[in-house]
Amino acid sequence: HDYSQRRFFWSRISMPQRLSLGFLTVITVGALLLMLPISYVGGRDHTFMDALFTATSAASVTGLTVVDTATHWTTFGQTIIMILIEIGALGFMSFSVLLFTATRRQMDLRSKMMVQEVYNLQSLYDTRAVFGYVIKLSIAIQFIGTILLAPFFIHDFGWGRGAFYAIFHAISAFGNSGFSILPKNTAEYVNQPFVLAIIAALVIAGSLGFLVWRDVLLYQKTHRLTLHSKLALVMTGALIIGGWLLFELTERNLAFASGLSPVMRVFDTLFMSISYRTAGFTQFDVGGLGSATILLTMMLMYIGGTPGSTAGGIKTTTLGVLILQTHAALRGKKDVTFAHRRLTQENIMRALLLVCVSLVFLGILSFMLMLTQSHAANHGLEYVIFEVVSAFATAGLTLGLTPHLTTFGQLVIMLAMFIGRVGIYTVMFSILNVHDEAAPYRYPEESVIIG
Amino acid sequence: HDYSQRRFFWSRISMPQRLSLGFLTVITVGALLLMLPISYVGGRDHTFMDALFTATSAASVTGLTVVDTATHWTTFGQTIIMILIEIGALGFMSFSVLLFTATRRQMDLRSKMMVQEVYNLQSLYDTRAVFGYVIKLSIAIQFIGTILLAPFFIHDFGWGRGAFYAIFHAISAFGNSGFSILPKNTAEYVNQPFVLAIIAALVIAGSLGFLVWRDVLLYQKTHRLTLHSKLALVMTGALIIGGWLLFELTERNLAFASGLSPVMRVFDTLFMSISYRTAGFTQFDVGGLGSATILLTMMLMYIGGTPGSTAGGIKTTTLGVLILQTHAALRGKKDVTFAHRRLTQENIMRALLLVCVSLVFLGILSFMLMLTQSHAANHGLEYVIFEVVSAFATAGLTLGLTPHLTTFGQLVIMLAMFIGRVGIYTVMFSILNVHDEAAPYRYPEESVIIG
Ligand SMILES: [K+]
Ligand SMILES: [K+]
């Protein structure tokens, strides 16, 4: 009876609305907790917008900040931020999976698109098993990360702070959040390959997504990978290596690498390639890098990680499908194939549409900020566009605009982070709340000329 | 016998190759003519790259220039440029239509995509009639434009130069080329509504494309418009009015309009909305406009005009299909409909793919320029990106980079103009020269997760 009442309540609210509302609730509770006097360092100028922005950035694992995470917040406040990151990385998706099992009704097309956006649910029957698996695997990886990071941080900051730093950065790195409570982000470890390597490994682990992990770990038993995992792994590898080589090229003049040995420089460029695309940890001031580097970084952030992971962006698989479709069209092939499988038309259409819609969205948000934010004369358009792309892709790098945003500007960036994490379709479906329509009749076909 | 030999020769070269080679030939001949001593003003520093760049810009109706058109060239040189514009606007497309009728073989998918790119050929049987129609209509419009412009230019510059200016600008405006031989582009007519109105009308006429014109003029007889014409007209109207209102908004601080009456200011904003998207005539220094205006201009240039017209960009119909598809997806509708017609899946796929491929292309070209061009410290990334978008969309506005390009940079911008005019698919098919493949077997279907 209690159960059926709950079911009735949930059935009144659509799946996309549940997800958006649940996420909003997490952010609001987080912001209220960050308003507590024990959360921030006394004597500071502290507004509710600061707390709300930080909670949104943490729960969406973006990493853009209007106040300095290391000095503005107390250990209690930093713990709240850490928990918001963990909820954003794992809880939010699992929550939606659980909600789905509770209702168990047939999914319509809309819900299918939306659930695909947050989680792989090819077989919906083992949802609870998947949920348990996600939590266990994530905590295991984060635990290993903490143990590996601890010696370095304890050496530098003592037992108490060192241990806390290790936990915080393991969670932050696996969650691809980019939040750091080190005084200078990861800049002080620019010459410490081990710390950078551990963080990079955690970032990759988080950005691959649970389905890929499950596939890889079960490979011994199943001897097969899904098409999704194959494409995601190939694209992730190509993006890391391609980004690495291109960063080597764009920063070949060594302007950023003064004081670095040649080996460490190559290692730092690799770290940039891994971290900039999804996590947003940086050893350098991004604004000091060359214009080609900034353009490349924007492109990598826009692409982002793999679906069902802690990373944002349009996703590696979307880019993969786009490349495969282009290749097929240029070769005069009707079938778009990869690894002896044919991609569905619906799949391809969805990928292409996502690119187009997200770009229109980014264009509109950038336009709104350019109209309203005071614009230093020595900054180009990228000063605004970079920040919007970074927020939408939940990457979290900045050219410096975010701390100077007006309240309206903060709301725009928060909207970008929110939509970037929840998914552009999910948010739109939440607002529109429409259902699949069976058309009473179909119009005759006709083409227009394209391009 | 002569005819069959010609047929044999042409059948060895694919349609896309014929188009690209034909266009290359026009550009080369134009560049050689512009190298003649009677083409340029004596005592000038004049290189083959200047001539080649100008010929490419004219034949692709772009309007970007490395030398000042008004002062660098003699009347003979300006006449060559005018003829190149006319060939680019009309001849190039008609040439391809004629070539097509000469071979009369069944088109494969590749050729269909390519021919659609340059001309509407829904019914291929009346090609010669269409060709004649195109030429007659264009010359009639240009003639009316010349007659209307002549009084103003003759009044200001005397009979000889005035008449030449009228012919040049009628051709240049109808061709959406943006070339001007007035000492200050159209800046001296910033307070002359009639001259601006005539140029704007010619620009719109050229950017609508021949099919739309034919549809509209034959409406009395047929009492129907094609889906293509309906969508093109709706989108063109929406873009002109939307651009106008947004330019009013972005330039509300009046920084650009000192000395203009309120009415002329509104009129000049309307002229911006009409001209910036496709033609590139400007009364102002674009670099002096606000950052929101520059972003908006880039977006409008990228969209461009209607297929089969003298304008470039991804085209109004492509944007229309994208909007319709997004609307349908968000409404949970499987059919994408407009004006009681259902768009084909192939049509939608082509539109979405064109957007994605063109953006990747723009990104790569911008990246190449950022790596190689010396970059003034007070310029943002838009200094390069604006120029690349302007060249690809054959719009021709500039933030000032083009005259400072290195030879490599000039080659990149020339490539963008060439591909922008010929069509991205046509150029790619020319290089790859592949044929439709009948797959011997099909792989099983599988999906990946998107977004
Ligand atoms: K991040
Ligand atoms: K133009």
PDB file of C-alpha atoms in Angstrom, chain A residues 21 127 167 248 371:
ATOM      1  CA  LEU A  21      14.280  17.530  -9.788  1.00  0.00           C
ATOM      2  CA  THR A 127      19.371  -2.882 -12.858  1.00  0.00           C
ATOM      3  CA  ILE A 167      40.742  11.161  -0.135  1.00  0.00           C
ATOM      4  CA  GLU A 248      53.363  19.063 -28.198  1.00  0.00           C
ATOM      5  CA  LEU A 371      25.609  41.017 -24.182  1.00  0.00           C
TER       6      LEU A 371
END
